Amino acid sequence: MKTFRFITHQTIEQPIAQVFAFFSDAHNLAEITPPWLRFEVLTPAPIAMQVGTRIDYRLRIRGIPISWQSEITAWVPPRYFMDEQRRGPYRLWRHTHTFEETAAGTVVGDEVEYAVWGSSVVNTLFVRRDIEKIFAYRAERLDALFHRKNNNPR
């Protein structure tokens, strides 16, 4: 199975504790996901984040309804966590979230290792472009949420 990687970093001018707390609430994912995906967290709040936690979602990819389940496979607050798809549209989806406090704020890193059904052409023409758009939207939303006057993302 051929895998692909997507990596991005973003500095948020807030302390690591505040940034990690936002990402620790799985329901906040809906706030940073593009509206065109019609993303919804199905698992009721509160979700106790720890290794083994499974979270169910519903979304639409190119208009097609998709059920997605992820499992937290690493949990090391406030430094990193990893989620892996257990059910969903990819052959493989492993997303590592990292958080590093710097003088400029918290560097939020995302590394996604994924595999698609079909060939590399499917990835090039469709999947990679969608992933790039999703993470670009996410970066814009995180900037907006964390740079409000009160510096509170909620």
PDB file of C-alpha atoms in Angstrom:
ATOM      1  CA  MET A   1       0.000   0.000   0.000  1.00  0.00           C
ATOM      2  CA  LYS A   2       1.469   3.340  -1.075  1.00  0.00           C
ATOM      3  CA  THR A   3       1.255   6.006   1.601  1.00  0.00           C
ATOM      4  CA  PHE A   4       1.450   9.785   1.353  1.00  0.00           C
ATOM      5  CA  ARG A   5       2.379  12.474   3.867  1.00  0.00           C
ATOM      6  CA  PHE A   6       0.961  15.900   4.509  1.00  0.00           C
ATOM      7  CA  ILE A   7       2.803  18.151   6.964  1.00  0.00           C
ATOM      8  CA  THR A   8       1.968  21.646   8.150  1.00  0.00           C
ATOM      9  CA  HIS A   9       2.932  23.958  11.024  1.00  0.00           C
ATOM     10  CA  GLN A  10       1.267  27.055  12.389  1.00  0.00           C
ATOM     11  CA  THR A  11       2.260  29.361  15.225  1.00  0.00           C
ATOM     12  CA  ILE A  12      -0.551  30.458  17.504  1.00  0.00           C
ATOM     13  CA  GLU A  13       0.326  33.368  19.765  1.00  0.00           C
ATOM     14  CA  GLN A  14      -1.053  31.720  22.887  1.00  0.00           C
ATOM     15  CA  PRO A  15       0.400  29.507  25.636  1.00  0.00           C
ATOM     16  CA  ILE A  16       0.618  25.784  25.022  1.00  0.00           C
ATOM     17  CA  ALA A  17      -1.859  24.995  27.833  1.00  0.00           C
ATOM     18  CA  GLN A  18      -4.601  27.052  26.181  1.00  0.00           C
ATOM     19  CA  VAL A  19      -3.907  25.695  22.693  1.00  0.00           C
ATOM     20  CA  PHE A  20      -3.739  22.072  23.826  1.00  0.00           C
ATOM     21  CA  ALA A  21      -6.960  22.490  25.831  1.00  0.00           C
ATOM     22  CA  PHE A  22      -8.750  23.585  22.659  1.00  0.00           C
ATOM     23  CA  PHE A  23      -7.494  20.561  20.705  1.00  0.00           C
ATOM     24  CA  SER A  24      -8.297  18.247  23.626  1.00  0.00           C
ATOM     25  CA  ASP A  25     -12.007  18.847  23.096  1.00  0.00           C
ATOM     26  CA  ALA A  26     -12.932  16.729  20.067  1.00  0.00           C
ATOM     27  CA  HIS A  27     -16.096  18.775  19.590  1.00  0.00           C
ATOM     28  CA  ASN A  28     -13.936  21.788  18.666  1.00  0.00           C
ATOM     29  CA  LEU A  29     -12.977  19.946  15.480  1.00  0.00           C
ATOM     30  CA  ALA A  30     -16.302  21.022  13.981  1.00  0.00           C
ATOM     31  CA  GLU A  31     -15.289  24.681  14.482  1.00  0.00           C
ATOM     32  CA  ILE A  32     -12.127  24.289  12.405  1.00  0.00           C
ATOM     33  CA  THR A  33     -13.504  22.043   9.642  1.00  0.00           C
ATOM     34  CA  PRO A  34     -14.775  23.618   6.403  1.00  0.00           C
ATOM     35  CA  PRO A  35     -18.566  23.967   6.225  1.00  0.00           C
ATOM     36  CA  TRP A  36     -18.664  22.241   2.825  1.00  0.00           C
ATOM     37  CA  LEU A  37     -17.782  18.965   4.600  1.00  0.00           C
ATOM     38  CA  ARG A  38     -20.918  19.230   6.786  1.00  0.00           C
ATOM     39  CA  PHE A  39     -18.842  17.710   9.587  1.00  0.00           C
ATOM     40  CA  GLU A  40     -20.552  16.532  12.755  1.00  0.00           C
ATOM     41  CA  VAL A  41     -19.159  14.844  15.871  1.00  0.00           C
ATOM     42  CA  LEU A  42     -21.583  12.051  16.802  1.00  0.00           C
ATOM     43  CA  THR A  43     -19.943  10.948  20.057  1.00  0.00           C
ATOM     44  CA  PRO A  44     -21.657  12.797  22.919  1.00  0.00           C
ATOM     45  CA  ALA A  45     -19.720  15.304  25.011  1.00  0.00           C
ATOM     46  CA  PRO A  46     -17.767  15.186  27.152  1.00  0.00           C
ATOM     47  CA  ILE A  47     -15.274  12.862  25.462  1.00  0.00           C
ATOM     48  CA  ALA A  48     -12.548  11.609  27.800  1.00  0.00           C
ATOM     49  CA  MET A  49      -9.440  11.868  25.653  1.00  0.00           C
ATOM     50  CA  GLN A  50      -6.956   9.091  26.305  1.00  0.00           C
ATOM     51  CA  VAL A  51      -5.355   6.191  24.476  1.00  0.00           C
ATOM     52  CA  GLY A  52      -8.141   3.937  23.234  1.00  0.00           C
ATOM     53  CA  THR A  53     -10.846   6.613  23.010  1.00  0.00           C
ATOM     54  CA  ARG A  54     -12.921   6.184  19.854  1.00  0.00           C
ATOM     55  CA  ILE A  55     -14.791   9.099  18.328  1.00  0.00           C
ATOM     56  CA  ASP A  56     -17.505   8.862  15.679  1.00  0.00           C
ATOM     57  CA  TYR A  57     -18.152  11.522  13.042  1.00  0.00           C
ATOM     58  CA  ARG A  58     -20.350  12.110  10.036  1.00  0.00           C
ATOM     59  CA  LEU A  59     -19.352  14.244   7.049  1.00  0.00           C
ATOM     60  CA  ARG A  60     -19.741  14.591   3.304  1.00  0.00           C
ATOM     61  CA  ILE A  61     -16.878  14.244   0.871  1.00  0.00           C
ATOM     62  CA  ARG A  62     -17.767  15.576  -2.568  1.00  0.00           C
ATOM     63  CA  GLY A  63     -21.421  15.255  -1.543  1.00  0.00           C
ATOM     64  CA  ILE A  64     -21.136  11.602  -0.488  1.00  0.00           C
ATOM     65  CA  PRO A  65     -22.147  10.889   3.143  1.00  0.00           C
ATOM     66  CA  ILE A  66     -19.323   9.244   5.093  1.00  0.00           C
ATOM     67  CA  SER A  67     -19.153   7.709   8.557  1.00  0.00           C
ATOM     68  CA  TRP A  68     -15.752   8.067  10.173  1.00  0.00           C
ATOM     69  CA  GLN A  69     -14.376   6.659  13.386  1.00  0.00           C
ATOM     70  CA  SER A  70     -11.011   7.591  14.824  1.00  0.00           C
ATOM     71  CA  GLU A  71      -9.134   6.178  17.777  1.00  0.00           C
ATOM     72  CA  ILE A  72      -6.672   8.056  19.966  1.00  0.00           C
ATOM     73  CA  THR A  73      -3.509   5.925  19.765  1.00  0.00           C
ATOM     74  CA  ALA A  74      -1.094   8.275  21.574  1.00  0.00           C
ATOM     75  CA  TRP A  75      -1.891  10.873  24.223  1.00  0.00           C
ATOM     76  CA  VAL A  76       0.929  12.903  25.819  1.00  0.00           C
ATOM     77  CA  PRO A  77      -0.490  16.232  27.037  1.00  0.00           C
ATOM     78  CA  PRO A  78       0.447  18.940  26.266  1.00  0.00           C
ATOM     79  CA  ARG A  79       3.070  17.791  23.736  1.00  0.00           C
ATOM     80  CA  TYR A  80       1.280  15.565  21.226  1.00  0.00           C
ATOM     81  CA  PHE A  81      -1.446  13.121  20.421  1.00  0.00           C
ATOM     82  CA  MET A  82      -2.229  10.816  17.531  1.00  0.00           C
ATOM     83  CA  ASP A  83      -5.497   9.654  16.057  1.00  0.00           C
ATOM     84  CA  GLU A  84      -5.959   6.866  13.543  1.00  0.00           C
ATOM     85  CA  GLN A  85      -8.936   6.092  11.356  1.00  0.00           C
ATOM     86  CA  ARG A  86     -10.691   2.877  12.338  1.00  0.00           C
ATOM     87  CA  ARG A  87     -13.541   3.290   9.853  1.00  0.00           C
ATOM     88  CA  GLY A  88     -13.762   5.822   7.050  1.00  0.00           C
ATOM     89  CA  PRO A  89     -12.851   6.822   3.515  1.00  0.00           C
ATOM     90  CA  TYR A  90      -9.103   6.148   3.587  1.00  0.00           C
ATOM     91  CA  ARG A  91      -7.135   2.931   3.466  1.00  0.00           C
ATOM     92  CA  LEU A  92      -4.967   4.517   6.176  1.00  0.00           C
ATOM     93  CA  TRP A  93      -5.223   7.791   8.089  1.00  0.00           C
ATOM     94  CA  ARG A  94      -2.756   8.474  10.910  1.00  0.00           C
ATOM     95  CA  HIS A  95      -2.729  12.062  12.167  1.00  0.00           C
ATOM     96  CA  THR A  96      -0.078  13.242  14.622  1.00  0.00           C
ATOM     97  CA  HIS A  97      -0.764  16.571  16.346  1.00  0.00           C
ATOM     98  CA  THR A  98       2.260  18.232  17.990  1.00  0.00           C
ATOM     99  CA  PHE A  99       2.494  21.301  20.205  1.00  0.00           C
ATOM    100  CA  GLU A 100       5.711  23.159  20.991  1.00  0.00           C
ATOM    101  CA  GLU A 101       5.893  26.273  23.117  1.00  0.00           C
ATOM    102  CA  THR A 102       8.228  28.951  21.751  1.00  0.00           C
ATOM    103  CA  ALA A 103       8.861  32.622  22.463  1.00  0.00           C
ATOM    104  CA  ALA A 104       6.403  33.449  19.657  1.00  0.00           C
ATOM    105  CA  GLY A 105       3.634  31.216  21.019  1.00  0.00           C
ATOM    106  CA  THR A 106       2.695  27.594  20.381  1.00  0.00           C
ATOM    107  CA  VAL A 107       3.731  25.864  17.183  1.00  0.00           C
ATOM    108  CA  VAL A 108       0.945  23.500  16.200  1.00  0.00           C
ATOM    109  CA  GLY A 109       2.169  20.743  13.913  1.00  0.00           C
ATOM    110  CA  ASP A 110       0.122  18.321  11.887  1.00  0.00           C
ATOM    111  CA  GLU A 111       1.564  15.300  10.157  1.00  0.00           C
ATOM    112  CA  VAL A 112      -0.850  13.067   8.313  1.00  0.00           C
ATOM    113  CA  GLU A 113       0.182   9.735   6.859  1.00  0.00           C
ATOM    114  CA  TYR A 114      -2.550   8.438   4.592  1.00  0.00           C
ATOM    115  CA  ALA A 115      -3.322   5.949   1.857  1.00  0.00           C
ATOM    116  CA  VAL A 116      -6.136   6.176  -0.667  1.00  0.00           C
ATOM    117  CA  TRP A 117      -8.210   3.687  -2.603  1.00  0.00           C
ATOM    118  CA  GLY A 118      -7.073   3.642  -6.203  1.00  0.00           C
ATOM    119  CA  SER A 119      -3.820   4.944  -7.569  1.00  0.00           C
ATOM    120  CA  SER A 120      -1.496   7.870  -6.994  1.00  0.00           C
ATOM    121  CA  VAL A 121      -3.525   9.639  -9.675  1.00  0.00           C
ATOM    122  CA  VAL A 122      -6.572   9.593  -7.360  1.00  0.00           C
ATOM    123  CA  ASN A 123      -4.428  11.213  -4.677  1.00  0.00           C
ATOM    124  CA  THR A 124      -2.999  13.818  -7.045  1.00  0.00           C
ATOM    125  CA  LEU A 125      -6.280  14.785  -8.708  1.00  0.00           C
ATOM    126  CA  PHE A 126      -8.638  14.666  -5.743  1.00  0.00           C
ATOM    127  CA  VAL A 127      -7.479  13.677  -2.276  1.00  0.00           C
ATOM    128  CA  ARG A 128      -4.340  15.784  -1.836  1.00  0.00           C
ATOM    129  CA  ARG A 129      -6.119  18.915  -3.071  1.00  0.00           C
ATOM    130  CA  ASP A 130      -8.967  18.340  -0.615  1.00  0.00           C
ATOM    131  CA  ILE A 131      -6.550  17.791   2.288  1.00  0.00           C
ATOM    132  CA  GLU A 132      -4.689  20.998   1.425  1.00  0.00           C
ATOM    133  CA  LYS A 133      -7.965  22.961   1.299  1.00  0.00           C
ATOM    134  CA  ILE A 134      -9.146  21.483   4.613  1.00  0.00           C
ATOM    135  CA  PHE A 135      -5.920  22.380   6.420  1.00  0.00           C
ATOM    136  CA  ALA A 136      -5.798  25.865   4.842  1.00  0.00           C
ATOM    137  CA  TYR A 137      -9.318  26.490   6.163  1.00  0.00           C
ATOM    138  CA  ARG A 138      -8.280  25.102   9.546  1.00  0.00           C
ATOM    139  CA  ALA A 139      -5.302  27.493   9.730  1.00  0.00           C
ATOM    140  CA  GLU A 140      -7.553  30.477   8.950  1.00  0.00           C
ATOM    141  CA  ARG A 141     -10.101  29.434  11.574  1.00  0.00           C
ATOM    142  CA  LEU A 142      -7.431  28.866  14.230  1.00  0.00           C
ATOM    143  CA  ASP A 143      -6.022  32.343  13.557  1.00  0.00           C
ATOM    144  CA  ALA A 144      -9.487  33.843  13.873  1.00  0.00           C
ATOM    145  CA  LEU A 145     -10.415  31.891  16.998  1.00  0.00           C
ATOM    146  CA  PHE A 146      -7.187  32.502  18.899  1.00  0.00           C
ATOM    147  CA  HIS A 147      -6.711  36.127  17.922  1.00  0.00           C
ATOM    148  CA  ARG A 148     -10.051  37.455  19.134  1.00  0.00           C
ATOM    149  CA  LYS A 149      -9.766  40.430  21.455  1.00  0.00           C
ATOM    150  CA  ASN A 150     -10.213  38.286  24.556  1.00  0.00           C
ATOM    151  CA  ASN A 151      -7.703  35.677  23.271  1.00  0.00           C
ATOM    152  CA  ASN A 152     -10.136  32.922  24.183  1.00  0.00           C
ATOM    153  CA  PRO A 153     -10.882  30.437  21.371  1.00  0.00           C
ATOM    154  CA  ARG A 154     -14.361  29.668  22.683  1.00  0.00           C
TER     155      ARG A 154
END
